[in-house]
PDB file of C-alpha atoms and ligand atoms in Angstrom:
ATOM      1  CA  UNK A   1      13.488  36.012 -66.069  1.00 67.00           C
ATOM      2  CA  UNK A   2      11.352  32.947 -66.739  1.00 90.00           C
ATOM      3  CA  UNK A   3      14.522  30.947 -67.233  1.00 95.00           C
ATOM      4  CA  UNK A   4      15.804  32.034 -63.829  1.00 96.00           C
ATOM      5  CA  UNK A   5      12.711  30.781 -61.997  1.00 96.00           C
ATOM      6  CA  UNK A   6      12.659  27.562 -64.032  1.00 97.00           C
ATOM      7  CA  UNK A   7      16.351  26.904 -63.386  1.00 97.00           C
ATOM      8  CA  UNK A   8      15.918  27.565 -59.674  1.00 97.00           C
ATOM      9  CA  UNK A   9      13.082  25.065 -59.426  1.00 97.00           C
ATOM     10  CA  UNK A  10      15.097  22.409 -61.297  1.00 97.00           C
ATOM     11  CA  UNK A  11      18.042  22.979 -58.969  1.00 98.00           C
ATOM     12  CA  UNK A  12      15.850  22.686 -55.867  1.00 98.00           C
ATOM     13  CA  UNK A  13      14.428  19.367 -57.113  1.00 97.00           C
ATOM     14  CA  UNK A  14      17.844  17.971 -58.034  1.00 98.00           C
ATOM     15  CA  UNK A  15      19.362  18.897 -54.668  1.00 97.00           C
ATOM     16  CA  UNK A  16      16.456  17.294 -52.845  1.00 97.00           C
ATOM     17  CA  UNK A  17      16.887  14.049 -54.810  1.00 96.00           C
ATOM     18  CA  UNK A  18      20.622  14.047 -54.148  1.00 96.00           C
ATOM     19  CA  UNK A  19      20.055  14.544 -50.426  1.00 95.00           C
ATOM     20  CA  UNK A  20      17.543  11.696 -50.306  1.00 96.00           C
ATOM     21  CA  UNK A  21      20.128   9.422 -51.954  1.00 95.00           C
ATOM     22  CA  UNK A  22      22.919  10.687 -49.674  1.00 94.00           C
ATOM     23  CA  UNK A  23      24.962  11.615 -52.735  1.00 94.00           C
ATOM     24  CA  UNK A  24      27.927  13.918 -52.484  1.00 92.00           C
ATOM     25  CA  UNK A  25      27.643  15.312 -55.975  1.00 96.00           C
ATOM     26  CA  UNK A  26      25.315  15.523 -58.904  1.00 97.00           C
ATOM     27  CA  UNK A  27      27.109  14.723 -62.149  1.00 97.00           C
ATOM     28  CA  UNK A  28      24.431  15.021 -64.820  1.00 98.00           C
ATOM     29  CA  UNK A  29      20.905  16.360 -65.037  1.00 98.00           C
ATOM     30  CA  UNK A  30      18.582  15.110 -67.743  1.00 98.00           C
ATOM     31  CA  UNK A  31      16.055  17.753 -68.634  1.00 98.00           C
ATOM     32  CA  UNK A  32      13.073  17.701 -70.934  1.00 98.00           C
ATOM     33  CA  UNK A  33      12.522  20.952 -72.784  1.00 97.00           C
ATOM     34  CA  UNK A  34       9.512  21.571 -75.002  1.00 95.00           C
ATOM     35  CA  UNK A  35      10.402  23.123 -78.336  1.00 92.00           C
ATOM     36  CA  UNK A  36       7.820  25.882 -77.919  1.00 91.00           C
ATOM     37  CA  UNK A  37       8.447  26.459 -74.218  1.00 92.00           C
ATOM     38  CA  UNK A  38      10.084  29.844 -74.988  1.00 88.00           C
ATOM     39  CA  UNK A  39      12.869  28.944 -72.595  1.00 94.00           C
ATOM     40  CA  UNK A  40      16.360  29.371 -73.954  1.00 94.00           C
ATOM     41  CA  UNK A  41      18.870  26.573 -73.321  1.00 94.00           C
ATOM     42  CA  UNK A  42      21.842  28.928 -73.187  1.00 95.00           C
ATOM     43  CA  UNK A  43      20.156  31.215 -70.704  1.00 97.00           C
ATOM     44  CA  UNK A  44      19.262  28.222 -68.529  1.00 97.00           C
ATOM     45  CA  UNK A  45      22.878  27.072 -68.763  1.00 96.00           C
ATOM     46  CA  UNK A  46      24.121  30.497 -67.672  1.00 96.00           C
ATOM     47  CA  UNK A  47      21.731  30.701 -64.711  1.00 97.00           C
ATOM     48  CA  UNK A  48      22.658  27.160 -63.803  1.00 97.00           C
ATOM     49  CA  UNK A  49      26.325  28.061 -63.403  1.00 96.00           C
ATOM     50  CA  UNK A  50      25.454  30.935 -61.084  1.00 97.00           C
ATOM     51  CA  UNK A  51      22.781  29.173 -59.045  1.00 97.00           C
ATOM     52  CA  UNK A  52      24.555  25.840 -58.587  1.00 97.00           C
ATOM     53  CA  UNK A  53      27.778  27.424 -57.325  1.00 97.00           C
ATOM     54  CA  UNK A  54      28.675  26.092 -53.897  1.00 97.00           C
ATOM     55  CA  UNK A  55      26.046  23.340 -54.024  1.00 97.00           C
ATOM     56  CA  UNK A  56      26.483  19.580 -54.707  1.00 96.00           C
ATOM     57  CA  UNK A  57      25.198  20.335 -58.207  1.00 97.00           C
ATOM     58  CA  UNK A  58      28.078  22.641 -59.042  1.00 95.00           C
ATOM     59  CA  UNK A  59      29.686  21.656 -62.373  1.00 89.00           C
ATOM     60  CA  UNK A  60      26.945  19.186 -63.129  1.00 96.00           C
ATOM     61  CA  UNK A  61      26.241  18.834 -66.816  1.00 96.00           C
ATOM     62  CA  UNK A  62      22.860  19.677 -68.238  1.00 97.00           C
ATOM     63  CA  UNK A  63      21.527  17.376 -70.920  1.00 98.00           C
ATOM     64  CA  UNK A  64      18.496  18.642 -72.768  1.00 97.00           C
ATOM     65  CA  UNK A  65      15.994  16.395 -74.486  1.00 97.00           C
ATOM     66  CA  UNK A  66      13.857  18.395 -76.865  1.00 95.00           C
ATOM     67  CA  UNK A  67      10.158  17.575 -76.713  1.00 96.00           C
ATOM     68  CA  UNK A  68       8.378  17.698 -80.043  1.00 95.00           C
ATOM     69  CA  UNK A  69       5.452  20.111 -80.047  1.00 95.00           C
ATOM     70  CA  UNK A  70       1.936  19.111 -80.966  1.00 96.00           C
ATOM     71  CA  UNK A  71      -1.176  21.249 -80.864  1.00 97.00           C
ATOM     72  CA  UNK A  72      -4.819  20.624 -81.627  1.00 98.00           C
ATOM     73  CA  UNK A  73      -6.815  23.132 -83.646  1.00 98.00           C
ATOM     74  CA  UNK A  74      -9.838  24.418 -81.744  1.00 97.00           C
ATOM     75  CA  UNK A  75     -11.829  24.942 -84.940  1.00 98.00           C
ATOM     76  CA  UNK A  76     -11.329  21.724 -86.936  1.00 98.00           C
ATOM     77  CA  UNK A  77      -9.747  19.576 -84.166  1.00 97.00           C
ATOM     78  CA  UNK A  78      -6.903  18.443 -86.401  1.00 97.00           C
ATOM     79  CA  UNK A  79      -3.596  17.882 -84.635  1.00 97.00           C
ATOM     80  CA  UNK A  80      -0.496  19.460 -86.125  1.00 97.00           C
ATOM     81  CA  UNK A  81       3.083  20.460 -85.466  1.00 96.00           C
ATOM     82  CA  UNK A  82       3.400  24.232 -85.101  1.00 94.00           C
ATOM     83  CA  UNK A  83       5.910  25.436 -87.665  1.00 87.00           C
ATOM     84  CA  UNK A  84       8.572  27.731 -86.157  1.00 83.00           C
ATOM     85  CA  UNK A  85       6.537  27.669 -82.959  1.00 79.00           C
ATOM     86  CA  UNK A  86       3.635  29.428 -84.673  1.00 87.00           C
ATOM     87  CA  UNK A  87       0.102  28.352 -83.853  1.00 92.00           C
ATOM     88  CA  UNK A  88      -1.630  28.470 -87.240  1.00 95.00           C
ATOM     89  CA  UNK A  89      -3.663  25.522 -88.433  1.00 97.00           C
ATOM     90  CA  UNK A  90      -2.452  24.223 -91.823  1.00 96.00           C
ATOM     91  CA  UNK A  91      -5.834  22.573 -92.395  1.00 97.00           C
ATOM     92  CA  UNK A  92      -8.318  25.410 -91.815  1.00 98.00           C
ATOM     93  CA  UNK A  93      -6.153  28.486 -91.134  1.00 96.00           C
ATOM     94  CA  UNK A  94      -7.416  29.026 -87.589  1.00 97.00           C
ATOM     95  CA  UNK A  95      -5.088  30.541 -84.973  1.00 95.00           C
ATOM     96  CA  UNK A  96      -6.728  29.018 -81.921  1.00 95.00           C
ATOM     97  CA  UNK A  97      -5.210  25.806 -80.679  1.00 96.00           C
ATOM     98  CA  UNK A  98      -4.747  23.787 -77.564  1.00 96.00           C
ATOM     99  CA  UNK A  99      -1.146  22.818 -76.818  1.00 95.00           C
ATOM    100  CA  UNK A 100      -0.866  19.050 -76.306  1.00 96.00           C
ATOM    101  CA  UNK A 101       2.886  18.939 -75.843  1.00 96.00           C
ATOM    102  CA  UNK A 102       5.970  21.064 -76.337  1.00 95.00           C
ATOM    103  CA  UNK A 103       5.659  23.625 -73.548  1.00 94.00           C
ATOM    104  CA  UNK A 104       7.173  21.564 -70.768  1.00 94.00           C
ATOM    105  CA  UNK A 105      10.390  22.010 -68.910  1.00 96.00           C
ATOM    106  CA  UNK A 106      11.132  19.474 -66.223  1.00 96.00           C
ATOM    107  CA  UNK A 107      13.755  17.318 -64.611  1.00 97.00           C
ATOM    108  CA  UNK A 108      13.660  13.758 -65.951  1.00 97.00           C
ATOM    109  CA  UNK A 109      16.491  12.198 -63.966  1.00 97.00           C
ATOM    110  CA  UNK A 110      19.828  12.891 -62.369  1.00 97.00           C
ATOM    111  CA  UNK A 111      23.082  10.974 -62.267  1.00 97.00           C
ATOM    112  CA  UNK A 112      24.811  10.983 -58.937  1.00 96.00           C
ATOM    113  CA  UNK A 113      28.342  10.490 -57.791  1.00 89.00           C
ATOM    114  CA  UNK A 114      28.290   8.168 -54.804  1.00 69.00           C
ATOM    115  CA  UNK A 115      31.967   8.180 -53.990  1.00 59.00           C
TER     116      UNK A 115
HETATM  117 ZN1   ZN B   1      -7.913  23.816 -88.051  1.00 60.73          ZN
END
């Protein structure tokens, strides 16, 4: 369900950019996906096929760039990479942490077909 909303918002942004550039078609979308975003690439891909049907983004390819996750422990303030997406400080064992990166999902750029 989260993937559906996220995919819809990406599609809306891409179509708007294409319209502003007067492009007929969108060929490729470059997406940034945080490794602990809990969004599944395959599910996004599936929604994309359904949602983009009949739009200039139909058959556009999705390229995912995985964003490395980093969190900061709220107890000892050490920064670390959450292993398997688990927030558990390797320095002091605390479970509380602030996510610095790795939860994002956004459109980085699109490639248009101008012909
Ligand atoms: Zn810690």
